[in-house]
Structures are given as structure tokens and as C-alpha cells.
């Protein structure tokens, strides 16, 4: 709502239908039931609320926000404090979905204790229900699990490794590399990870790992055989100002939608077509009458003064 929209006592938004909360164990249950898991990124209250109300199972406050929200070239520069800020906004919006916060680059890459301390901040200060970490960091996943913090692993194309990979390239392209990926996925699962994002890997690799693994895989650019799928919200609605990757399906053209709305607004302002009388606040009739009377009184007073001045001038002549 606009800040100046005053409530008439009615609820500000429709009552939210109570739904069973999605938890990390519920995701594993969905895998066993063969029920696909829907996941989407969100970085702010309104998008998270739409995603939650649309029935998305897992909402990831991804470090992709560095690029799609903050305009950075890659994900490396986003800080823990920035991620916490966005996670809090998402947390306030979500009732049903599992809220997962991405641990940003540098927040878990040195000592396990430091990674643990940063993960605790996401749970304690921002309300995250799980954290996501990139790479086969088995020791850290074990420590987080022992500290009661659910973990989503992330293997394959891990954007925080962009410099090591030499760009955003599809990973696990050989039989050996697929075996290594599978071993890493098992190591993470055995250490306590509740789910694993598989990004940018051949469909066959994802299919094999998904079939073997006891925990769900959530694919992005990993083909249709994963237990779930995740996309970056801005890719889904065309808000990235860049050609989409092969795996992206655009479900809406928000760029065109918003651009046209903003242009029409600017034109209306320039032509004084906005706001209209109906979009203006009005005084009650009694106050308007009083103003008219005062104005007429002021006018007649001004006329009298003017007349007197004229008289004085003619008398002087
Ligand atoms: O940061 C992000 O958006 C992600 C998804 C691509 C899985 O990690």
C-alpha cells in the first residue's frame, strides 16, 4: 500500500490461508513421494510474498542478488550484512516455503568455526531456516548439522568459483568428473546436507546422481530429472538485461511491462494528466465554503484598498 493510504479498519491484505510449513525433512519426503520440489530465488518482501502465495516450496535468498539486484559483475562482492538484510525482508513475507539463505563468498571459506559463526547469524538475526554453501565442504556441513543448522549443498557450476572455473561453464562433462560429482554429493549427504543444488551439469549426470542420492537434488541447468528445479526470479520474468542462459524459461516479460508503465506515468505527469481530481484529496464542503467566503472577503478588502489609493491619487492631483 502507499504510505498515505489510510486504512478504513479493513485488513490491509487478505487473510493468509494456513498451509503446512515446508521443512527440510518435508523436502526429503517429497523426493520419496516423487513430488517435484519448486524453488525460486527472492530477495525482497514483495517478490517473496508472491512466490510464497504461489505455492513455491523453497525460497532461496541467493547471492545472485549481487548481480540481479545490486548490479555487480559477479556474486563475489556481496557481504554477509547485505545478505542478512535481504534475508530478513524475505523472512517477513514467507509463511509456508522453506527460507534458505545463501552464504556469500568469503563467509565460510577459511576456518570451519568462522563459517559456523556466520551461519548462526543467518538463523539468529535473519530467520533463515537453512543455509546454502557452495562446493564439497564436508567438514563445514558436518559442523553446521551438529549445530542444528540445516544445509543445502551446491555442486557443479558454483558461481563463487568463477575465477577458478575460468567463467560460467558447464561442469562434469566427462565420466570421471561425473563420478567425482557423485562422490561429492554423497559426502555432503553423509555429512548431513538436507538437499543439494546441482547447477550447470549435463542432464545424464544429474539424473544418475538424483537416482542414487537419498536426499533431494534441486536442478538449475541440470535437466528435468532432478527432484526439484530452481530458477533466479529475475531470469523467470526477464529482468536481467541480458540474453538468457540455455536453461532459462521466461514466463513473463516484466521489463516490457514495467518500462511501459513507467513511460506512461512520465507522459501523464508531463501532460498534467496525473493526478486527476479523483486522485486528489478534498476538503469537506463546509471548509471549502469558508475558504470561498474568506477569499471573497479578502478580495473585497483588496478592492477597497485599491479604491482608496485611487481616490488619494486623484485628490493629490
Ligand atoms: O544465488 C543463487 O541464485 C543460486 C541459484 C542459482 C541456485 O545459488
mmCIF file of C-alpha atoms and ligand atoms in Angstrom:
data_model
loop_
_atom_site.group_PDB
_atom_site.id
_atom_site.type_symbol
_atom_site.label_atom_id
_atom_site.label_comp_id
_atom_site.label_asym_id
_atom_site.label_seq_id
_atom_site.Cartn_x
_atom_site.Cartn_y
_atom_site.Cartn_z
ATOM 1 C CA UNK A 1 0.000 0.000 0.000
ATOM 2 C CA UNK A 2 1.023 3.582 -0.455
ATOM 3 C CA UNK A 3 2.229 5.178 2.756
ATOM 4 C CA UNK A 4 -0.617 7.677 2.601
ATOM 5 C CA UNK A 5 -3.384 5.131 2.060
ATOM 6 C CA UNK A 6 -5.312 5.206 5.281
ATOM 7 C CA UNK A 7 -6.989 2.019 6.377
ATOM 8 C CA UNK A 8 -10.714 2.144 6.975
ATOM 9 C CA UNK A 9 -10.395 -0.614 9.538
ATOM 10 C CA UNK A 10 -10.475 -3.398 6.938
ATOM 11 C CA UNK A 11 -7.485 -5.767 6.906
ATOM 12 C CA UNK A 12 -4.632 -4.413 4.786
ATOM 13 C CA UNK A 13 -4.386 -7.660 2.813
ATOM 14 C CA UNK A 14 -6.487 -10.778 2.512
ATOM 15 C CA UNK A 15 -6.088 -13.231 5.374
ATOM 16 C CA UNK A 16 -3.386 -15.771 4.615
ATOM 17 C CA UNK A 17 -4.624 -19.342 4.252
ATOM 18 C CA UNK A 18 -2.893 -21.577 6.805
ATOM 19 C CA UNK A 19 -0.772 -24.131 4.953
ATOM 20 C CA UNK A 20 1.568 -26.804 6.255
ATOM 21 C CA UNK A 21 5.050 -25.298 6.596
ATOM 22 C CA UNK A 22 7.700 -26.704 4.299
ATOM 23 C CA UNK A 23 10.647 -28.007 6.288
ATOM 24 C CA UNK A 24 13.904 -29.652 5.297
ATOM 25 C CA UNK A 25 12.627 -33.159 6.218
ATOM 26 C CA UNK A 26 9.489 -32.402 4.171
ATOM 27 C CA UNK A 27 11.689 -31.982 1.087
ATOM 28 C CA UNK A 28 13.107 -35.474 1.548
ATOM 29 C CA UNK A 29 9.572 -36.757 1.999
ATOM 30 C CA UNK A 30 8.620 -35.110 -1.303
ATOM 31 C CA UNK A 31 11.515 -36.901 -3.009
ATOM 32 C CA UNK A 32 10.332 -40.222 -1.684
ATOM 33 C CA UNK A 33 6.789 -39.482 -2.847
ATOM 34 C CA UNK A 34 8.068 -38.476 -6.294
ATOM 35 C CA UNK A 35 6.615 -34.981 -5.783
ATOM 36 C CA UNK A 36 8.644 -32.332 -7.633
ATOM 37 C CA UNK A 37 10.051 -29.528 -5.463
ATOM 38 C CA UNK A 38 9.569 -25.996 -6.785
ATOM 39 C CA UNK A 39 12.201 -23.470 -5.765
ATOM 40 C CA UNK A 40 12.795 -19.851 -6.703
ATOM 41 C CA UNK A 41 15.050 -17.043 -5.574
ATOM 42 C CA UNK A 42 13.646 -13.932 -3.918
ATOM 43 C CA UNK A 43 15.436 -11.002 -2.365
ATOM 44 C CA UNK A 44 12.696 -8.713 -1.075
ATOM 45 C CA UNK A 45 9.349 -8.725 0.701
ATOM 46 C CA UNK A 46 7.018 -8.340 -2.277
ATOM 47 C CA UNK A 47 8.630 -10.962 -4.505
ATOM 48 C CA UNK A 48 8.980 -13.416 -1.638
ATOM 49 C CA UNK A 49 5.357 -12.916 -0.725
ATOM 50 C CA UNK A 50 4.222 -13.565 -4.303
ATOM 51 C CA UNK A 51 6.404 -16.676 -4.514
ATOM 52 C CA UNK A 52 5.108 -17.970 -1.190
ATOM 53 C CA UNK A 53 1.483 -17.305 -2.047
ATOM 54 C CA UNK A 54 2.016 -19.009 -5.423
ATOM 55 C CA UNK A 55 2.964 -22.183 -3.543
ATOM 56 C CA UNK A 56 6.730 -22.282 -4.202
ATOM 57 C CA UNK A 57 8.238 -24.839 -1.793
ATOM 58 C CA UNK A 58 11.695 -23.367 -1.250
ATOM 59 C CA UNK A 59 12.668 -19.710 -1.453
ATOM 60 C CA UNK A 60 16.376 -19.041 -1.760
ATOM 61 C CA UNK A 61 17.807 -15.672 -0.864
ATOM 62 C CA UNK A 62 20.536 -16.290 -3.396
ATOM 63 C CA UNK A 63 23.815 -14.432 -3.582
ATOM 64 C CA UNK A 64 22.774 -13.902 -7.208
ATOM 65 C CA UNK A 65 21.236 -10.770 -5.702
ATOM 66 C CA UNK A 66 24.721 -9.281 -6.059
ATOM 67 C CA UNK A 67 24.152 -9.315 -9.821
ATOM 68 C CA UNK A 68 20.407 -9.038 -10.399
ATOM 69 C CA UNK A 69 19.560 -6.606 -7.594
ATOM 70 C CA UNK A 70 22.800 -4.777 -6.821
ATOM 71 C CA UNK A 71 24.259 -4.695 -10.345
ATOM 72 C CA UNK A 72 27.638 -6.293 -9.584
ATOM 73 C CA UNK A 73 29.523 -8.187 -12.282
ATOM 74 C CA UNK A 74 29.522 -11.462 -10.308
ATOM 75 C CA UNK A 75 28.402 -12.780 -6.919
ATOM 76 C CA UNK A 76 31.709 -12.377 -5.124
ATOM 77 C CA UNK A 77 31.335 -8.926 -3.616
ATOM 78 C CA UNK A 78 28.076 -9.293 -1.728
ATOM 79 C CA UNK A 79 28.617 -9.200 2.037
ATOM 80 C CA UNK A 80 27.150 -11.096 4.967
ATOM 81 C CA UNK A 81 25.436 -7.913 6.169
ATOM 82 C CA UNK A 82 23.828 -7.329 2.756
ATOM 83 C CA UNK A 83 22.642 -10.954 2.605
ATOM 84 C CA UNK A 84 21.249 -10.663 6.136
ATOM 85 C CA UNK A 85 19.341 -7.505 5.189
ATOM 86 C CA UNK A 86 17.633 -9.230 2.232
ATOM 87 C CA UNK A 87 17.035 -12.464 4.143
ATOM 88 C CA UNK A 88 15.163 -10.510 6.824
ATOM 89 C CA UNK A 89 12.904 -8.935 4.193
ATOM 90 C CA UNK A 90 12.135 -12.332 2.661
ATOM 91 C CA UNK A 91 11.575 -13.931 6.054
ATOM 92 C CA UNK A 92 8.949 -11.299 6.899
ATOM 93 C CA UNK A 93 6.984 -12.257 3.766
ATOM 94 C CA UNK A 94 7.072 -16.034 3.876
ATOM 95 C CA UNK A 95 4.623 -18.234 5.756
ATOM 96 C CA UNK A 96 4.853 -21.596 4.011
ATOM 97 C CA UNK A 97 8.020 -22.020 1.960
ATOM 98 C CA UNK A 98 11.374 -23.095 3.376
ATOM 99 C CA UNK A 99 13.569 -19.976 3.542
ATOM 100 C CA UNK A 100 17.176 -20.731 2.617
ATOM 101 C CA UNK A 101 19.918 -18.105 2.804
ATOM 102 C CA UNK A 102 22.986 -18.261 0.607
ATOM 103 C CA UNK A 103 26.257 -17.887 2.496
ATOM 104 C CA UNK A 104 28.238 -15.318 0.480
ATOM 105 C CA UNK A 105 31.765 -15.742 -0.820
ATOM 106 C CA UNK A 106 34.359 -15.402 1.936
ATOM 107 C CA UNK A 107 31.938 -16.093 4.779
ATOM 108 C CA UNK A 108 32.779 -19.809 5.049
ATOM 109 C CA UNK A 109 35.972 -20.278 3.047
ATOM 110 C CA UNK A 110 38.505 -20.205 5.899
ATOM 111 C CA UNK A 111 38.042 -21.829 9.310
ATOM 112 C CA UNK A 112 35.008 -24.036 9.922
ATOM 113 C CA UNK A 113 34.367 -22.060 13.129
ATOM 114 C CA UNK A 114 34.037 -18.856 11.108
ATOM 115 C CA UNK A 115 31.602 -20.465 8.668
ATOM 116 C CA UNK A 116 29.600 -21.756 11.598
ATOM 117 C CA UNK A 117 29.528 -18.344 13.280
ATOM 118 C CA UNK A 118 28.321 -16.689 10.069
ATOM 119 C CA UNK A 119 25.659 -19.362 9.513
ATOM 120 C CA UNK A 120 24.385 -18.807 13.055
ATOM 121 C CA UNK A 121 23.891 -15.120 12.172
ATOM 122 C CA UNK A 122 21.620 -16.091 9.257
ATOM 123 C CA UNK A 123 19.444 -18.201 11.541
ATOM 124 C CA UNK A 124 19.522 -15.942 14.590
ATOM 125 C CA UNK A 125 19.475 -12.462 13.057
ATOM 126 C CA UNK A 126 17.548 -13.052 9.824
ATOM 127 C CA UNK A 127 15.305 -16.058 10.463
ATOM 128 C CA UNK A 128 16.800 -18.343 7.800
ATOM 129 C CA UNK A 129 15.655 -21.943 8.124
ATOM 130 C CA UNK A 130 18.663 -23.336 6.264
ATOM 131 C CA UNK A 131 21.848 -22.038 4.681
ATOM 132 C CA UNK A 132 23.306 -22.913 1.293
ATOM 133 C CA UNK A 133 27.023 -23.314 0.744
ATOM 134 C CA UNK A 134 28.873 -23.980 -2.489
ATOM 135 C CA UNK A 135 31.352 -26.823 -3.033
ATOM 136 C CA UNK A 136 32.102 -30.115 -1.288
ATOM 137 C CA UNK A 137 32.818 -28.571 2.141
ATOM 138 C CA UNK A 138 32.101 -31.705 4.075
ATOM 139 C CA UNK A 139 33.623 -30.664 7.389
ATOM 140 C CA UNK A 140 31.629 -27.454 7.454
ATOM 141 C CA UNK A 141 28.388 -29.244 6.547
ATOM 142 C CA UNK A 142 29.002 -31.661 9.422
ATOM 143 C CA UNK A 143 29.668 -28.805 11.853
ATOM 144 C CA UNK A 144 26.525 -26.950 10.731
ATOM 145 C CA UNK A 145 24.430 -30.088 11.027
ATOM 146 C CA UNK A 146 25.772 -30.710 14.534
ATOM 147 C CA UNK A 147 24.845 -27.119 15.354
ATOM 148 C CA UNK A 148 21.237 -27.831 14.227
ATOM 149 C CA UNK A 149 21.523 -25.661 11.116
ATOM 150 C CA UNK A 150 20.014 -27.360 8.052
ATOM 151 C CA UNK A 151 22.254 -27.144 4.996
ATOM 152 C CA UNK A 152 21.632 -27.105 1.267
ATOM 153 C CA UNK A 153 24.759 -28.046 -0.682
ATOM 154 C CA UNK A 154 25.545 -26.643 -4.132
ATOM 155 C CA UNK A 155 27.678 -28.567 -6.633
ATOM 156 C CA UNK A 156 28.560 -28.413 -10.320
ATOM 157 C CA UNK A 157 28.775 -24.879 -11.654
ATOM 158 C CA UNK A 158 29.345 -22.962 -8.440
ATOM 159 C CA UNK A 159 29.313 -19.239 -9.295
ATOM 160 C CA UNK A 160 31.566 -18.329 -6.355
ATOM 161 C CA UNK A 161 34.306 -20.367 -8.132
ATOM 162 C CA UNK A 162 34.011 -18.277 -11.310
ATOM 163 C CA UNK A 163 37.710 -17.388 -11.342
ATOM 164 C CA UNK A 164 38.880 -20.967 -10.748
ATOM 165 C CA UNK A 165 36.481 -22.296 -13.421
ATOM 166 C CA UNK A 166 37.555 -19.575 -15.883
ATOM 167 C CA UNK A 167 33.951 -18.449 -16.425
ATOM 168 C CA UNK A 168 30.471 -19.874 -16.021
ATOM 169 C CA UNK A 169 31.000 -23.227 -17.734
ATOM 170 C CA UNK A 170 29.002 -26.442 -17.658
ATOM 171 C CA UNK A 171 30.768 -28.832 -15.258
ATOM 172 C CA UNK A 172 31.113 -32.656 -15.038
ATOM 173 C CA UNK A 173 31.493 -33.211 -18.758
ATOM 174 C CA UNK A 174 33.484 -36.460 -18.522
ATOM 175 C CA UNK A 175 32.676 -39.830 -16.937
ATOM 176 C CA UNK A 176 35.407 -39.263 -14.325
ATOM 177 C CA UNK A 177 34.052 -35.830 -13.486
ATOM 178 C CA UNK A 178 30.537 -37.272 -13.069
ATOM 179 C CA UNK A 179 31.905 -39.890 -10.664
ATOM 180 C CA UNK A 180 33.665 -37.157 -8.682
ATOM 181 C CA UNK A 181 30.469 -35.081 -8.603
ATOM 182 C CA UNK A 182 28.512 -38.076 -7.338
ATOM 183 C CA UNK A 183 31.138 -38.776 -4.669
ATOM 184 C CA UNK A 184 30.955 -35.136 -3.546
ATOM 185 C CA UNK A 185 27.157 -35.265 -3.421
ATOM 186 C CA UNK A 186 27.273 -38.426 -1.277
ATOM 187 C CA UNK A 187 29.880 -36.904 1.016
ATOM 188 C CA UNK A 188 27.649 -33.869 1.581
ATOM 189 C CA UNK A 189 24.577 -36.044 2.166
ATOM 190 C CA UNK A 190 26.500 -38.221 4.632
ATOM 191 C CA UNK A 191 27.696 -35.105 6.450
ATOM 192 C CA UNK A 192 24.067 -34.065 6.948
ATOM 193 C CA UNK A 193 23.106 -31.855 3.976
ATOM 194 C CA UNK A 194 19.326 -31.892 3.504
ATOM 195 C CA UNK A 195 19.321 -31.172 -0.237
ATOM 196 C CA UNK A 196 21.783 -30.364 -2.994
ATOM 197 C CA UNK A 197 21.526 -27.792 -5.755
ATOM 198 C CA UNK A 198 23.043 -29.171 -8.953
ATOM 199 C CA UNK A 199 23.898 -26.313 -11.275
ATOM 200 C CA UNK A 200 25.166 -26.368 -14.855
ATOM 201 C CA UNK A 201 25.766 -30.098 -15.267
ATOM 202 C CA UNK A 202 24.726 -32.477 -18.051
ATOM 203 C CA UNK A 203 21.271 -33.962 -17.706
ATOM 204 C CA UNK A 204 22.704 -37.500 -17.572
ATOM 205 C CA UNK A 205 24.967 -36.628 -14.633
ATOM 206 C CA UNK A 206 22.087 -35.060 -12.692
ATOM 207 C CA UNK A 207 19.816 -37.998 -13.468
ATOM 208 C CA UNK A 208 22.345 -40.539 -12.184
ATOM 209 C CA UNK A 209 23.099 -38.597 -9.003
ATOM 210 C CA UNK A 210 19.419 -37.897 -8.308
ATOM 211 C CA UNK A 211 18.566 -41.587 -8.622
ATOM 212 C CA UNK A 212 21.377 -42.629 -6.285
ATOM 213 C CA UNK A 213 21.190 -39.932 -3.611
ATOM 214 C CA UNK A 214 18.969 -40.299 -0.505
ATOM 215 C CA UNK A 215 18.362 -36.524 -0.338
ATOM 216 C CA UNK A 216 16.688 -34.331 -2.974
ATOM 217 C CA UNK A 217 18.559 -32.668 -5.802
ATOM 218 C CA UNK A 218 17.355 -29.289 -6.996
ATOM 219 C CA UNK A 219 18.499 -28.532 -10.504
ATOM 220 C CA UNK A 220 19.306 -25.344 -12.349
ATOM 221 C CA UNK A 221 20.638 -26.028 -15.810
ATOM 222 C CA UNK A 222 20.771 -29.708 -14.859
ATOM 223 C CA UNK A 223 17.865 -31.126 -16.855
ATOM 224 C CA UNK A 224 14.416 -32.351 -15.875
ATOM 225 C CA UNK A 225 15.347 -35.443 -13.831
ATOM 226 C CA UNK A 226 16.286 -33.674 -10.594
ATOM 227 C CA UNK A 227 13.900 -33.903 -7.651
ATOM 228 C CA UNK A 228 13.190 -30.190 -7.970
ATOM 229 C CA UNK A 229 14.004 -27.127 -10.021
ATOM 230 C CA UNK A 230 15.178 -23.666 -9.081
ATOM 231 C CA UNK A 231 15.412 -20.504 -11.164
ATOM 232 C CA UNK A 232 16.539 -16.975 -10.435
ATOM 233 C CA UNK A 233 13.387 -14.848 -10.214
ATOM 234 C CA UNK A 234 14.831 -12.143 -12.476
ATOM 235 C CA UNK A 235 15.529 -14.760 -15.192
ATOM 236 C CA UNK A 236 11.984 -16.096 -14.932
ATOM 237 C CA UNK A 237 10.418 -12.689 -15.577
ATOM 238 C CA UNK A 238 13.067 -11.094 -17.836
ATOM 239 C CA UNK A 239 14.560 -8.519 -15.513
ATOM 240 C CA UNK A 240 18.220 -9.305 -16.156
ATOM 241 C CA UNK A 241 19.015 -7.008 -19.116
ATOM 242 C CA UNK A 242 20.991 -9.865 -20.683
ATOM 243 C CA UNK A 243 20.260 -12.753 -23.031
ATOM 244 C CA UNK A 244 19.016 -15.750 -21.042
ATOM 245 C CA UNK A 245 21.108 -18.868 -20.480
ATOM 246 C CA UNK A 246 20.020 -22.013 -22.337
ATOM 247 C CA UNK A 247 18.246 -23.446 -19.301
ATOM 248 C CA UNK A 248 16.134 -20.365 -18.554
ATOM 249 C CA UNK A 249 12.477 -20.320 -19.485
ATOM 250 C CA UNK A 250 10.952 -16.849 -19.403
ATOM 251 C CA UNK A 251 7.430 -16.928 -18.054
ATOM 252 C CA UNK A 252 6.816 -13.194 -18.295
ATOM 253 C CA UNK A 253 8.330 -10.036 -19.703
ATOM 254 C CA UNK A 254 8.472 -7.806 -16.652
ATOM 255 C CA UNK A 255 10.974 -5.468 -18.331
ATOM 256 C CA UNK A 256 8.460 -4.574 -21.045
ATOM 257 C CA UNK A 257 5.616 -4.417 -18.513
ATOM 258 C CA UNK A 258 7.408 -2.076 -16.100
ATOM 259 C CA UNK A 259 9.013 0.008 -18.854
ATOM 260 C CA UNK A 260 5.635 0.729 -20.423
ATOM 261 C CA UNK A 261 4.055 1.583 -17.045
ATOM 262 C CA UNK A 262 6.897 3.967 -16.171
ATOM 263 C CA UNK A 263 6.796 5.633 -19.603
ATOM 264 C CA UNK A 264 3.021 6.156 -19.415
ATOM 265 C CA UNK A 265 3.385 7.649 -15.930
ATOM 266 C CA UNK A 266 6.099 10.063 -17.114
ATOM 267 C CA UNK A 267 3.943 11.128 -20.075
ATOM 268 C CA UNK A 268 0.925 11.698 -17.838
ATOM 269 C CA UNK A 269 2.978 13.875 -15.480
ATOM 270 C CA UNK A 270 4.392 15.845 -18.410
ATOM 271 C CA UNK A 271 0.871 16.400 -19.831
ATOM 272 C CA UNK A 272 -0.605 17.201 -16.402
ATOM 273 C CA UNK A 273 -2.869 14.178 -16.834
ATOM 274 C CA UNK A 274 -1.776 12.807 -13.477
ATOM 275 C CA UNK A 275 -3.078 13.135 -10.839
ATOM 276 C CA UNK A 276 -6.735 13.664 -11.717
ATOM 277 C CA UNK A 277 -9.270 15.362 -9.458
ATOM 278 C CA UNK A 278 -10.466 11.917 -8.361
ATOM 279 C CA UNK A 279 -6.907 11.070 -7.322
ATOM 280 C CA UNK A 280 -6.718 14.187 -5.125
ATOM 281 C CA UNK A 281 -7.753 14.691 -1.521
ATOM 282 C CA UNK A 282 -10.565 17.246 -0.940
ATOM 283 C CA UNK A 283 -11.676 19.472 1.883
ATOM 284 C CA UNK A 284 -15.215 18.944 3.175
ATOM 285 C CA UNK A 285 -17.825 21.290 1.601
ATOM 286 C CA UNK A 286 -18.115 23.408 4.798
ATOM 287 C CA UNK A 287 -14.370 24.145 4.800
ATOM 288 C CA UNK A 288 -14.444 24.908 1.065
ATOM 289 C CA UNK A 289 -17.311 27.393 1.599
ATOM 290 C CA UNK A 290 -15.376 29.079 4.414
ATOM 291 C CA UNK A 291 -12.340 29.416 2.164
ATOM 292 C CA UNK A 292 -14.520 30.934 -0.595
ATOM 293 C CA UNK A 293 -16.006 33.428 1.861
ATOM 294 C CA UNK A 294 -12.567 34.370 3.211
ATOM 295 C CA UNK A 295 -11.273 34.753 -0.328
ATOM 296 C CA UNK A 296 -14.233 36.963 -1.329
ATOM 297 C CA UNK A 297 -13.718 38.989 1.858
ATOM 298 C CA UNK A 298 -10.031 39.330 1.082
ATOM 299 C CA UNK A 299 -10.901 40.312 -2.499
ATOM 300 C CA UNK A 300 -13.342 42.990 -1.417
ATOM 301 C CA UNK A 301 -10.817 44.262 1.146
ATOM 302 C CA UNK A 302 -8.208 44.417 -1.608
ATOM 303 C CA UNK A 303 -10.706 46.294 -3.828
ATOM 304 C CA UNK A 304 -11.447 48.805 -1.076
ATOM 305 C CA UNK A 305 -7.751 49.453 -0.512
ATOM 306 C CA UNK A 306 -7.226 49.884 -4.261
ATOM 307 C CA UNK A 307 -10.183 52.281 -4.500
ATOM 308 C CA UNK A 308 -8.908 54.352 -1.611
ATOM 309 C CA UNK A 309 -5.478 54.561 -3.200
ATOM 310 C CA UNK A 310 -7.048 55.802 -6.457
ATOM 311 C CA UNK A 311 -9.059 58.421 -4.541
ATOM 312 C CA UNK A 312 -5.975 59.646 -2.735
ATOM 313 C CA UNK A 313 -4.059 59.876 -6.014
ATOM 314 C CA UNK A 314 -6.825 61.911 -7.707
ATOM 315 C CA UNK A 315 -7.094 64.192 -4.633
ATOM 316 C CA UNK A 316 -3.346 64.875 -4.800
ATOM 317 C CA UNK A 317 -3.621 65.884 -8.498
HETATM 318 O O1 LIG B 1 22.406 -17.451 -5.869
HETATM 319 C C1 LIG B 1 21.570 -18.110 -6.500
HETATM 320 O O2 LIG B 1 20.620 -17.588 -7.056
HETATM 321 C C2 LIG B 1 21.778 -19.550 -6.600
HETATM 322 C C3 LIG B 1 20.855 -20.293 -7.503
HETATM 323 C C4 LIG B 1 21.299 -20.085 -8.884
HETATM 324 C C5 LIG B 1 20.776 -21.711 -7.147
HETATM 325 O O3 LIG B 1 22.656 -20.054 -5.995
#
